[in-house]
Tab-separated table of C-alpha atoms in Angstrom:
chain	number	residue	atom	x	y	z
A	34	UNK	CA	-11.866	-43.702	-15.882
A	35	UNK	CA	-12.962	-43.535	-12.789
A	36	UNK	CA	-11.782	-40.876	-10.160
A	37	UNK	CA	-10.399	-40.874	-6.725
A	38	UNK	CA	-12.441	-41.872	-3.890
A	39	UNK	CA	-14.235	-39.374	-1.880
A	40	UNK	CA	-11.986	-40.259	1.292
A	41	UNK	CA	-8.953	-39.229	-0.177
A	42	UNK	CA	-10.405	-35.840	-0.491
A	43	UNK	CA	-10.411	-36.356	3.123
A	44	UNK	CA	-7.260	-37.420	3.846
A	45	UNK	CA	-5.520	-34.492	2.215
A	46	UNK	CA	-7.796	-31.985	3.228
A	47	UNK	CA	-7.053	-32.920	6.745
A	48	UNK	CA	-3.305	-33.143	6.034
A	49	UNK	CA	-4.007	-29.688	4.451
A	50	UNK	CA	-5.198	-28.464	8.272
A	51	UNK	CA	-3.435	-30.279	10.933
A	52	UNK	CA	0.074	-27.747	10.844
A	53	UNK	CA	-2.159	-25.045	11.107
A	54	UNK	CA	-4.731	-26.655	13.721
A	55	UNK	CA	-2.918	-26.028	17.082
A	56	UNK	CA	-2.269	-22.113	15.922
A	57	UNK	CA	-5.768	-21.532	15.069
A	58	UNK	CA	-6.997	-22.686	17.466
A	59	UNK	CA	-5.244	-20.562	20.587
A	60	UNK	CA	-5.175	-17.576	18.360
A	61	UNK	CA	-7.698	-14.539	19.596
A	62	UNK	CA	-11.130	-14.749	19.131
A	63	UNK	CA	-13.473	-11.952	17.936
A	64	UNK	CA	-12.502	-8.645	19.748
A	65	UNK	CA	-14.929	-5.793	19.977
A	66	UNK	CA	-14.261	-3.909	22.565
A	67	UNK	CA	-16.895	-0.508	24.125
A	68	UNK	CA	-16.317	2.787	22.952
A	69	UNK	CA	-15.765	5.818	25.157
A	70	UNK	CA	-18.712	8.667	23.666
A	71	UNK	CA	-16.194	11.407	24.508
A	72	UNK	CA	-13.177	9.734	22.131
A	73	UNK	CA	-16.113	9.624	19.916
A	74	UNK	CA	-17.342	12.543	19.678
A	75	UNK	CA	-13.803	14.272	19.307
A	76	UNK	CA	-13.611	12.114	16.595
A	77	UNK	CA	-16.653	12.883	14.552
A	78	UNK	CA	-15.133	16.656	15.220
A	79	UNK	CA	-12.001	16.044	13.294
A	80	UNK	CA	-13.507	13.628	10.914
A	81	UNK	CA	-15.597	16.360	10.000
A	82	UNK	CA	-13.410	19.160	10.324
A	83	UNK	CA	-12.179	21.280	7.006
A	84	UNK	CA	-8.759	21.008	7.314
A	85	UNK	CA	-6.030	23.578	6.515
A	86	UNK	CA	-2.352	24.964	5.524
A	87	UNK	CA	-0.635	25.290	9.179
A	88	UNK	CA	-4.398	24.377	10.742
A	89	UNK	CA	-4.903	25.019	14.668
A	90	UNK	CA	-5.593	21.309	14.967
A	91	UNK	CA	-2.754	20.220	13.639
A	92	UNK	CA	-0.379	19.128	16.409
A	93	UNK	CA	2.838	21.521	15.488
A	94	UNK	CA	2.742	20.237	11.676
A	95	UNK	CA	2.404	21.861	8.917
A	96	UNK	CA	-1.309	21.236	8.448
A	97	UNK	CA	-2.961	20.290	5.420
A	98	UNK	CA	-0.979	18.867	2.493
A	99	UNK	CA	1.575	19.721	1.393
A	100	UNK	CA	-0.175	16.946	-1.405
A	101	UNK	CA	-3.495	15.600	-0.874
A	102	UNK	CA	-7.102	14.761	-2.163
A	103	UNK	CA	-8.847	16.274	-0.416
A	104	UNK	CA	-9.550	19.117	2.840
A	105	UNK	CA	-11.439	16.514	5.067
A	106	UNK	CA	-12.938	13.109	5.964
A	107	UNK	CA	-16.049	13.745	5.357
A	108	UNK	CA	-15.592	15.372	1.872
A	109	UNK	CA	-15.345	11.986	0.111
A	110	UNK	CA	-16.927	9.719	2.688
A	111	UNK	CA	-20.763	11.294	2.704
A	112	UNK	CA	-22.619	9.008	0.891
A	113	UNK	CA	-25.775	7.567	3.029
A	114	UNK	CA	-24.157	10.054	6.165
A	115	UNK	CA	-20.891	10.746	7.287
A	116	UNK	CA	-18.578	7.680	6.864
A	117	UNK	CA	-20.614	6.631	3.320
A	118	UNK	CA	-18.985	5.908	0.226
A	119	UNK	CA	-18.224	8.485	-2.364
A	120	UNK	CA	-18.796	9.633	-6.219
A	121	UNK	CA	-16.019	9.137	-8.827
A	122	UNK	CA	-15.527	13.174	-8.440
A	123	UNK	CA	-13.633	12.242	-5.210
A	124	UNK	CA	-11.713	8.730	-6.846
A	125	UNK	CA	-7.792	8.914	-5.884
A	126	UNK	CA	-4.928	8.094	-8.698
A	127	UNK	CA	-2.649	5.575	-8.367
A	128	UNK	CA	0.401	4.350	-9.892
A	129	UNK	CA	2.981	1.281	-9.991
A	130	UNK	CA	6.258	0.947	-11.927
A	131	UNK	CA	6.505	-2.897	-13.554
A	132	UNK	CA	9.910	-2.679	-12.459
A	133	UNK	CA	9.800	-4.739	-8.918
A	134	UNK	CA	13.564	-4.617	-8.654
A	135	UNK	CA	13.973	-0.971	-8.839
A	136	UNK	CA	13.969	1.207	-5.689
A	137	UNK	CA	12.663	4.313	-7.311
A	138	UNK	CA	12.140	4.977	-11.091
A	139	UNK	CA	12.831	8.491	-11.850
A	140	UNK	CA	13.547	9.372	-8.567
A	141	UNK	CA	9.613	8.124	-8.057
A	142	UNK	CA	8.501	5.387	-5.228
A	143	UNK	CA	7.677	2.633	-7.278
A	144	UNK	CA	4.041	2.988	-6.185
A	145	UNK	CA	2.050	5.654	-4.966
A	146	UNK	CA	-0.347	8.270	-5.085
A	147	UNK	CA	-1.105	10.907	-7.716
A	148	UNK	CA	-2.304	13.577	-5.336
A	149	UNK	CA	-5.284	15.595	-6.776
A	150	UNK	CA	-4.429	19.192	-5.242
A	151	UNK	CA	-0.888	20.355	-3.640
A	152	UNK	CA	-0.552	23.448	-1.556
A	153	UNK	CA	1.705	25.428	0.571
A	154	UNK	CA	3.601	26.697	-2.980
A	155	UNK	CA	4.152	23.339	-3.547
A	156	UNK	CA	4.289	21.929	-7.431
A	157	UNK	CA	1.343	20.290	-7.837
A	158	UNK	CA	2.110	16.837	-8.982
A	159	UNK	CA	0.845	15.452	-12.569
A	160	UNK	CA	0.545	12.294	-14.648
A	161	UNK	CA	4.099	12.937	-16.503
A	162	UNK	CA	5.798	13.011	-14.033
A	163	UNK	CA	5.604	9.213	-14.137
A	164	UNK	CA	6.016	9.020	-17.716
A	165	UNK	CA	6.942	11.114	-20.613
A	166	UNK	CA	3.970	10.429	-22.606
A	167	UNK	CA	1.032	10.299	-19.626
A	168	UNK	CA	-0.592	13.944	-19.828
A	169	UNK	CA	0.452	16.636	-17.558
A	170	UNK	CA	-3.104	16.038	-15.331
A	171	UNK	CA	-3.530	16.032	-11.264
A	172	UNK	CA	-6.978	14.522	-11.374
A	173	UNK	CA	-7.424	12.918	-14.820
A	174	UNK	CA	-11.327	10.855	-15.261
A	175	UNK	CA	-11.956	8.254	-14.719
A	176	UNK	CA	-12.680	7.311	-18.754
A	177	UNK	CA	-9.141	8.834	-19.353
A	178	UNK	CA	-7.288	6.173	-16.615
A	179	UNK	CA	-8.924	3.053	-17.916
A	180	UNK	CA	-7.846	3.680	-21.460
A	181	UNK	CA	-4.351	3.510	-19.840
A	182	UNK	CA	-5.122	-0.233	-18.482
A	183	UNK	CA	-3.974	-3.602	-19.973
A	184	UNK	CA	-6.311	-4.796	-22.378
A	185	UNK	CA	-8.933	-1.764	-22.489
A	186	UNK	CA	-10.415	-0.493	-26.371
A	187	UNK	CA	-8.240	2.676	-26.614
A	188	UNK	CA	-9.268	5.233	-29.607
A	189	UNK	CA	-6.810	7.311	-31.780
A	190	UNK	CA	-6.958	10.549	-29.018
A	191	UNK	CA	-5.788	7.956	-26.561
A	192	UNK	CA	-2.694	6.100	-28.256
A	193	UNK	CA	0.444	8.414	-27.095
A	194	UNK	CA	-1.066	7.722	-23.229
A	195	UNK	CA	-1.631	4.258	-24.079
A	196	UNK	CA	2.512	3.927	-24.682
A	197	UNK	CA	3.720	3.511	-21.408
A	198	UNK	CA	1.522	0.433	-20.412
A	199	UNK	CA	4.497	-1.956	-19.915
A	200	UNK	CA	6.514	0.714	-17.380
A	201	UNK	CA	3.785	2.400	-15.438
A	202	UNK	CA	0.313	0.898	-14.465
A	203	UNK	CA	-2.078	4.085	-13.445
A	204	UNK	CA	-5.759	3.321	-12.002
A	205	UNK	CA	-8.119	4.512	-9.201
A	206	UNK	CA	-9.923	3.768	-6.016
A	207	UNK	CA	-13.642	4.909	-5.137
A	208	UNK	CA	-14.652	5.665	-1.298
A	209	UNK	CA	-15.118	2.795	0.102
A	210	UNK	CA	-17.698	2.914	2.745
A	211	UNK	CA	-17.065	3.016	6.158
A	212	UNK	CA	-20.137	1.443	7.952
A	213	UNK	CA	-20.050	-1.359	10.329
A	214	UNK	CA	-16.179	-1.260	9.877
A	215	UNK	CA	-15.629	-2.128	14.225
A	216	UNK	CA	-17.041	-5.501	13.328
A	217	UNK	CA	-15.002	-6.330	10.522
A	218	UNK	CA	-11.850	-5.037	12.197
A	219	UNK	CA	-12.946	-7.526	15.274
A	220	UNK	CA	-12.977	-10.716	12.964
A	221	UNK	CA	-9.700	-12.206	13.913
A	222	UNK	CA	-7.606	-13.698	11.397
A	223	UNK	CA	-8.232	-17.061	11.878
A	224	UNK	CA	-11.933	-16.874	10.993
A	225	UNK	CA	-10.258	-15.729	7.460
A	226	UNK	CA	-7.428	-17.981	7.250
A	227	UNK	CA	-10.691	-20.817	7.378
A	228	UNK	CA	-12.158	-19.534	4.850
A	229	UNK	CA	-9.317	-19.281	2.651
A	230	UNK	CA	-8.740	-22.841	3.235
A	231	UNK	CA	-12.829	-23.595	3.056
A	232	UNK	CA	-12.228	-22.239	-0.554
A	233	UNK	CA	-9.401	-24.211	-1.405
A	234	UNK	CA	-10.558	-27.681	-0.200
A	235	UNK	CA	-14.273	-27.318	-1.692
A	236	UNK	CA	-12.830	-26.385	-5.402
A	237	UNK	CA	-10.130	-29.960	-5.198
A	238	UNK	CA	-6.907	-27.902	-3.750
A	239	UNK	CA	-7.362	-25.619	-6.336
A	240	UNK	CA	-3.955	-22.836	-6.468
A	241	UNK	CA	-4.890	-19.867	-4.358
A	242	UNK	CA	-3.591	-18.061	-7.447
A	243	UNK	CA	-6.081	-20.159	-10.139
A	244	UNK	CA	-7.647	-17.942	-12.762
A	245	UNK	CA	-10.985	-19.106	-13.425
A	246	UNK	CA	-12.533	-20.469	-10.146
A	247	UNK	CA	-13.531	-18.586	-6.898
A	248	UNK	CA	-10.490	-19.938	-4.515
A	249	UNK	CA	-9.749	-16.824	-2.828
A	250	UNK	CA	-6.601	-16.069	-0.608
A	251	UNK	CA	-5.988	-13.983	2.239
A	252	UNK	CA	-4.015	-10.724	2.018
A	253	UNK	CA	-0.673	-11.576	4.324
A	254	UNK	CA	0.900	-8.545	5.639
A	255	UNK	CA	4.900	-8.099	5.541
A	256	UNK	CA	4.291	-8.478	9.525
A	257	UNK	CA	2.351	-11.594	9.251
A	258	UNK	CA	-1.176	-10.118	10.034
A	259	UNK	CA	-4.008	-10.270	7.712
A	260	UNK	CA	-5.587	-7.520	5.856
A	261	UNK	CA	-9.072	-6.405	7.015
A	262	UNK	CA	-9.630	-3.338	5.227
A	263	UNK	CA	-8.568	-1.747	2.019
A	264	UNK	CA	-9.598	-2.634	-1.978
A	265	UNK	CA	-6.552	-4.755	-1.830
A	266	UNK	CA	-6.236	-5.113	1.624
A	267	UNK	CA	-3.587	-3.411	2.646
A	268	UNK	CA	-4.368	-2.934	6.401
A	269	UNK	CA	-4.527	-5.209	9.165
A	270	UNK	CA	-6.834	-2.678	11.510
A	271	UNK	CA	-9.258	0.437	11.636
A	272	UNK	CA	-6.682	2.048	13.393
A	273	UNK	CA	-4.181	1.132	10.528
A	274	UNK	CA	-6.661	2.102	7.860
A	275	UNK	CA	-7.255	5.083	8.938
A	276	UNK	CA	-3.519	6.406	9.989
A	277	UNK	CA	-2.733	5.743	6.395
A	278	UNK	CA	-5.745	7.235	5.251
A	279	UNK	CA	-5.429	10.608	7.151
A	280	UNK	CA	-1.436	11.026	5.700
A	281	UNK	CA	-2.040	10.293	2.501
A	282	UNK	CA	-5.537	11.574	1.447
A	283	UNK	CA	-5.041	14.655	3.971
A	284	UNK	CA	-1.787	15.143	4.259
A	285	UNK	CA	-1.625	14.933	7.870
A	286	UNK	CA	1.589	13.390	9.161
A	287	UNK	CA	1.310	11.020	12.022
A	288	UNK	CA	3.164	8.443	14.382
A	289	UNK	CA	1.517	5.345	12.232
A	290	UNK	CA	2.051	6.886	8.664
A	291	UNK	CA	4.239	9.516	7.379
A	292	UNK	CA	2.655	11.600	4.949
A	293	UNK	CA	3.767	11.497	1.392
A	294	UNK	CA	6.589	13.722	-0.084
A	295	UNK	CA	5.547	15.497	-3.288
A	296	UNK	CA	6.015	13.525	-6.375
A	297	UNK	CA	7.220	17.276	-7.430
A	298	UNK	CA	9.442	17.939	-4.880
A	299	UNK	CA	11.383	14.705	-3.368
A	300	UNK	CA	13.018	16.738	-0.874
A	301	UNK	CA	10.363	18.399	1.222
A	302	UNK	CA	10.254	17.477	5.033
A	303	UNK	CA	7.945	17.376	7.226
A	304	UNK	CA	8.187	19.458	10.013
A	305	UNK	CA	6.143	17.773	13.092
A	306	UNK	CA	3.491	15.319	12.955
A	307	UNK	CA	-0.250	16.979	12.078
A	308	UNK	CA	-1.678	14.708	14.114
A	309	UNK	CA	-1.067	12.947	17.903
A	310	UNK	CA	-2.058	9.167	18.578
A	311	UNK	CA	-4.553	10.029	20.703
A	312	UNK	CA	-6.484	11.991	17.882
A	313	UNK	CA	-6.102	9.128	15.366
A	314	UNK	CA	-7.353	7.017	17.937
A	315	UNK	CA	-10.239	9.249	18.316
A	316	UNK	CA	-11.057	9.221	14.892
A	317	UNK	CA	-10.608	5.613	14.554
A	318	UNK	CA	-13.430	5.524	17.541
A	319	UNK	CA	-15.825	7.911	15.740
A	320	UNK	CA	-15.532	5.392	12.774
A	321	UNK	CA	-16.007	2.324	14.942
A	322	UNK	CA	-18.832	3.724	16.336
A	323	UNK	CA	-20.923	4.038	12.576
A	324	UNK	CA	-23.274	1.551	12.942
A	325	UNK	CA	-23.790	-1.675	10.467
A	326	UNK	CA	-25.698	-1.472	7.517
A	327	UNK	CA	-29.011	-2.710	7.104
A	328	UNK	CA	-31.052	-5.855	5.346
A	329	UNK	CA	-34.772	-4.896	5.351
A	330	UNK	CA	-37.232	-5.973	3.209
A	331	UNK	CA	-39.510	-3.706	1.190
A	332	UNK	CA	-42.693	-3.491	2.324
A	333	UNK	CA	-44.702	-4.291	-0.729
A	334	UNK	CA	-45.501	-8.600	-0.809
A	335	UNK	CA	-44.727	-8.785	-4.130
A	336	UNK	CA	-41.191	-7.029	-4.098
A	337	UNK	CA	-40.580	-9.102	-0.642
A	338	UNK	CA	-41.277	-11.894	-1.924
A	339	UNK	CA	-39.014	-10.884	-5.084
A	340	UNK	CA	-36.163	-9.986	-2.786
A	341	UNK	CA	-36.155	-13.274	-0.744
A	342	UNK	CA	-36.549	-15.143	-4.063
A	343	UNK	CA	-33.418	-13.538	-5.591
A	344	UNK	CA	-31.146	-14.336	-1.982
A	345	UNK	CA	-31.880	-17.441	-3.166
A	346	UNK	CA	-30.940	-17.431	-6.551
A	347	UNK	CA	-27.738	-15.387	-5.186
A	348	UNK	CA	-26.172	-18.124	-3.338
A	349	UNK	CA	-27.336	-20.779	-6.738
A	350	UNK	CA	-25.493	-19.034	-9.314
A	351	UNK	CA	-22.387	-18.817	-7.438
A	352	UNK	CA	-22.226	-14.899	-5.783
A	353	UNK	CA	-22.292	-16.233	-2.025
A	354	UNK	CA	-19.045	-18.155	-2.804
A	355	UNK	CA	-17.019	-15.218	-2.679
A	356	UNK	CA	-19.490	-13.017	-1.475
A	357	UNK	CA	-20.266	-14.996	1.463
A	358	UNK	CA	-23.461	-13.550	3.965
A	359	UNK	CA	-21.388	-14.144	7.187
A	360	UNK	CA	-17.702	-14.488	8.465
A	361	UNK	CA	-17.291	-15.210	11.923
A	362	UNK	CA	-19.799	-13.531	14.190
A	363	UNK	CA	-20.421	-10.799	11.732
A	364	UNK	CA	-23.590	-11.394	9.907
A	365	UNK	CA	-24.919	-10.475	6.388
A	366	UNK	CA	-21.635	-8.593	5.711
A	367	UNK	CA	-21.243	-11.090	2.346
A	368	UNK	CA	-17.634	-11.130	1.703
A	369	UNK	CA	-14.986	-13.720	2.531
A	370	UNK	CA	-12.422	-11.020	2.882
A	371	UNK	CA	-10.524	-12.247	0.549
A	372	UNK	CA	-8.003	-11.337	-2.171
A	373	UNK	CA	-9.537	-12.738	-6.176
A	374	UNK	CA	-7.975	-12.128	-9.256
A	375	UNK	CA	-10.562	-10.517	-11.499
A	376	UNK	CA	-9.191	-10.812	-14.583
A	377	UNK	CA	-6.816	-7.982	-17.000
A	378	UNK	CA	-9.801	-5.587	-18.105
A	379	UNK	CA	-9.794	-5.118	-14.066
A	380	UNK	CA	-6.413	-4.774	-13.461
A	381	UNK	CA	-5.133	-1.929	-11.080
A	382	UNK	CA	-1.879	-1.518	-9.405
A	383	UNK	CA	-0.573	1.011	-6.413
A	384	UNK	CA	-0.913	1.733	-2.895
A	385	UNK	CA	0.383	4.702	-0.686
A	386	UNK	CA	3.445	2.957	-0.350
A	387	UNK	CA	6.432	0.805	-1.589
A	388	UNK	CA	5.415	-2.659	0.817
A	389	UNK	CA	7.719	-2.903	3.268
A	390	UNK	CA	10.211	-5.882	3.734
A	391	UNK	CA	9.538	-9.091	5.852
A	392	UNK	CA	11.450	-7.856	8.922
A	393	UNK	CA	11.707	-11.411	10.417
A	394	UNK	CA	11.445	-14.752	8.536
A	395	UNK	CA	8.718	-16.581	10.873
A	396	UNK	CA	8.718	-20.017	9.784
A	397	UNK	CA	5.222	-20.224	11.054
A	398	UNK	CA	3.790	-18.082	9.033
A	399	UNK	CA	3.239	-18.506	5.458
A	400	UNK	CA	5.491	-15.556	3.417
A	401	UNK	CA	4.091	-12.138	2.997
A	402	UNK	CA	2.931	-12.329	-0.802
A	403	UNK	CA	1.519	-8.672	-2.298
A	404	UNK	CA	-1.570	-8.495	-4.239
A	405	UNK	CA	-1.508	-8.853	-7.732
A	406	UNK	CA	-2.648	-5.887	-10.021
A	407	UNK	CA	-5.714	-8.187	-10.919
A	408	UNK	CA	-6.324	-9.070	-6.793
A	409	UNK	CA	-8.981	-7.371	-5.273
A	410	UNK	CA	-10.202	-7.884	-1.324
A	411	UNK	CA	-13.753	-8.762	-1.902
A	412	UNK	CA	-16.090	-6.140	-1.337
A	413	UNK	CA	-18.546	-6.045	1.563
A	414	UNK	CA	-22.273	-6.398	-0.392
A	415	UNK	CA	-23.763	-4.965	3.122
A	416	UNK	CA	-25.078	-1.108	2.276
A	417	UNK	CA	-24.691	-1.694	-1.717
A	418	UNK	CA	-27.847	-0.576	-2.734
A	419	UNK	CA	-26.848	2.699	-1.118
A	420	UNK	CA	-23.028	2.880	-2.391
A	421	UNK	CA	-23.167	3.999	-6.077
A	422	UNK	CA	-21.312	3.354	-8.200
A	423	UNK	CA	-19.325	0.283	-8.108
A	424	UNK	CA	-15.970	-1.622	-8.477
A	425	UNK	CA	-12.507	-0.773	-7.118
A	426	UNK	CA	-12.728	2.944	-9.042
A	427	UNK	CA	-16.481	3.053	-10.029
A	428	UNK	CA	-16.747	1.971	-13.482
A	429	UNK	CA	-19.983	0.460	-13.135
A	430	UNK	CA	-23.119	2.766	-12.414
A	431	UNK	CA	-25.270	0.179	-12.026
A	432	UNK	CA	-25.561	-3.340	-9.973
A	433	UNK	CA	-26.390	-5.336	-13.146
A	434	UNK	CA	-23.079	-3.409	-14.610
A	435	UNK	CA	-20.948	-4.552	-12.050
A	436	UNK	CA	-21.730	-8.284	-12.102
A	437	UNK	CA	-21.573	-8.137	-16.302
A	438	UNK	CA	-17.892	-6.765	-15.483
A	439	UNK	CA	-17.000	-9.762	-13.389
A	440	UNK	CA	-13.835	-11.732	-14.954
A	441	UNK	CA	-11.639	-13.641	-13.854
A	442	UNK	CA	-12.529	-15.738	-10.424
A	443	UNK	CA	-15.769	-13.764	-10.497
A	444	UNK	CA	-16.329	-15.288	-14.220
A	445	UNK	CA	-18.642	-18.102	-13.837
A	446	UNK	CA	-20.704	-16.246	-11.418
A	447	UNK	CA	-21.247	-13.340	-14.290
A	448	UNK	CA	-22.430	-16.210	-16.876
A	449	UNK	CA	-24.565	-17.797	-14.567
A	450	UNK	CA	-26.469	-14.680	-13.618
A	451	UNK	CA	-26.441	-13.703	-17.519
A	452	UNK	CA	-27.907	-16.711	-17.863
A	453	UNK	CA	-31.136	-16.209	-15.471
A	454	UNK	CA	-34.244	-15.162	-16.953
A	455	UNK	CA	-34.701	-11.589	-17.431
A	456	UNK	CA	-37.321	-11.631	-14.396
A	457	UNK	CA	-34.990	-14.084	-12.103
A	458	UNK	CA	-32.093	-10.635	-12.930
A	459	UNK	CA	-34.515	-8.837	-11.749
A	460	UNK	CA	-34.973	-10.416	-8.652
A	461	UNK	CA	-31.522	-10.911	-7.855
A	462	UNK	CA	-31.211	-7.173	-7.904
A	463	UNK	CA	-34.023	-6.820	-5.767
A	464	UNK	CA	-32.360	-8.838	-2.909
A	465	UNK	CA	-29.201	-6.494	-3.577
A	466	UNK	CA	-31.375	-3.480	-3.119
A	467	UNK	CA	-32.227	-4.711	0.655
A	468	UNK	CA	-29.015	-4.474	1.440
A	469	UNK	CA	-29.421	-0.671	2.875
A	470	UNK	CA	-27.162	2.061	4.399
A	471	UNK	CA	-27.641	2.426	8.291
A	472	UNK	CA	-30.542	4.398	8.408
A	473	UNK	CA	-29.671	8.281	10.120
């Protein structure tokens, strides 16, 4: 039978447009904006400064903690120079409660962190507290937390964890890396609301949601704004990112995030903020200021010649659909930015906080829908060869690892690659190893 005309593709796709047309077009365009050096270098000083209990720096708070993962900034993000990636020593725990219609669970948030250290006499907080049968750990590995995941091989040491699966989903973040982050925060949304509808008009109006095809969607914010930044992401700006990252990896209470009350002890309060505005905005400038990361070529022909011969076979077997080389004005970043499901044995639920409510139904703005546990913002390739090891909470050592563990939306992109020679593997990896750190 024979199928609809090629016009009629064209027909809907521009039906699929036009409402959003007018708005996209008189929305703001890329914003980068010049640093002041002095912002920045204050904020290099407290990125890099060791943090403590009632600390100098603090602005009247109490300091450090009282839960966090860790005594600084620079502590987990040090990989390739301050503002790298980091090592799955430094991964944070998360958690979600299955129940969306509950409040709290246990007197719990129904997601959050598990913080690795708590201080100040507080109790630190552990796995069990969640759940009666997840072990009484602060920082449990990596190997332990995925045998607590959906549809993971679990042996006989791991069944009484394995129990509370269908009330509690646990799982981890890696560092992410930090480089070139001012020029993804200037994309403006509309250059990712295209691509989200690029995606959906080139696979036949596939559903944003579909399982097995790359049709990615963009993360919409309770407030209407789209995530830039985050594994799932969660924040619309640098400045957002890192508000939320200084409270809740820190401890350091602000004016954009409050930091986290103890999973151990509900009732603590905070007694000041830890830090001003001005000094997250300082810190948000020493992080704009990192520079981008780096394509270069190695100097041998042969491997050259290798690399630029696997960039090819990259976009052919389907990576540069998700993974796309530029968005907007930002080159070779290859991501869309976008939130793909990929697939249960990838699954990972949590944030630093319960989402907040739509405050105002906008009617012009599509509703604020949360990532699923299998939704992951597409990773930035730019810097990979230099950001071991891989995935949302670092699973895979290895480059050829990570793409094996593709499912879902990233499915036919894993076969196709598994299907190259062993040489034509080999030279897809040696494009991905041109993609460099900012050199120092």
């Amino acid at each position: 039978m024979k199928g609809p005309h090629w016009s009629w593709y064209l027909l809907i796709g521009i039906a699929l447009l036009a409402p959003a047309g007018g708005r996209l077009l008189t929305w703001p365009g890329f914003r980068n904006q010049a640093l002041d050096p002095q912002a920045v270098q204050a904020g290099q000083t407290l990125f890099e400064h060791e943090w403590k209990v009632n600390d100098p720096l603090a602005a009247g708070g109490d300091g450090l903690g009282p839960v966090c993962n860790a005594a600084s900034c620079l502590a987990c993000h040090h990989q390739g120079g301050p503002g790298g990636g980091g090592g799955v020593e430094h991964n944070v725990t998360t958690f979600v409660y299955n129940n969306e219609g509950a409040a709290t669970v246990r007197g719990m948030p129904r997601e959050g962190v598990v913080h690795a250290f708590a201080v100040n006499s507080i109790p630190p907080e552990t796995l069990n507290l969640l759940h009666d049968d997840l072990p009484a750990v602060s920082q449990p590995r990596l190997e332990t937390v995925v045998t607590l995941l959906p549809g993971q091989q679990v042996s006989e040491n791991h069944c009484a964890a394995a129990r509370p699966r269908s009330a509690v989903l646990i799982s981890q973040r890696n560092t992410p890396a930090l480089f070139g982050a001012n020029l993804i925060d200037a994309i403006p949304d509309r250059e990712i609301i295209a691509i989200e509808k690029k995606e959906q008009l080139r696979w036949g109006l596939a559903p944003k949601k579909t399982e097995n095809l790359p049709v990615g969607r963009a993360a919409r914010l309770p407030d209407g704004r789209i995530g830039h930044f985050g594994w799932k992401g969660q924040s619309a700006s640098l400045s957002d990112f890192v508000q939320a990252a200084c409270a809740n990896e820190l401890g350091l209470n602000n004016p954009g995030q409050a930091q986290p009350r103890p999973l151990s002890k509900r009732d603590y309060q905070s007694v000041n903020y830890d830090l001003t505005l001005e000094q997250c905005d300082q810190i948000t400038s020493f992080v704009a200021s990192l520079p981008r990361p780096i394509e270069k070529l190695p100097d041998d022909s042969a491997l050259s010649s290798d690399s630029l011969k696997g960039k090819e076979l990259f976009t052919n077997i389907g990576c540069a659909d998700c993974h796309q080389p530029d968005v907007g004005n930002v080159k070779g970043l290859y991501s869309d930015l976008l939130l793909h499901d990929m697939g249960q044995p990838l699954q990972g639920g949590g944030s630093y906080n319960d989402p907040l409510p739509r405050p105002i139904p906008d009617p012009n703005r599509p509703p604020s829908d949360g990532p699923s546990p299998g939704e992951w913002r597409t990773p930035p390739l730019w810097g990979v060869a230099d950001s071991a090891p891989y995935l949302h909470d670092g699973r895979a050592p290895t480059l050829e690892k990570a793409i094996e563990m593709h499912g879902g939306q990233g499915t036919r992109s894993a076969q196709s690659f598994a299907s190259l020679s062993k040489s034509e593997q080999d030279q897809v990896i040696a494009f991905l190893r041109t993609l460099h750190a900012p050199a120092p």
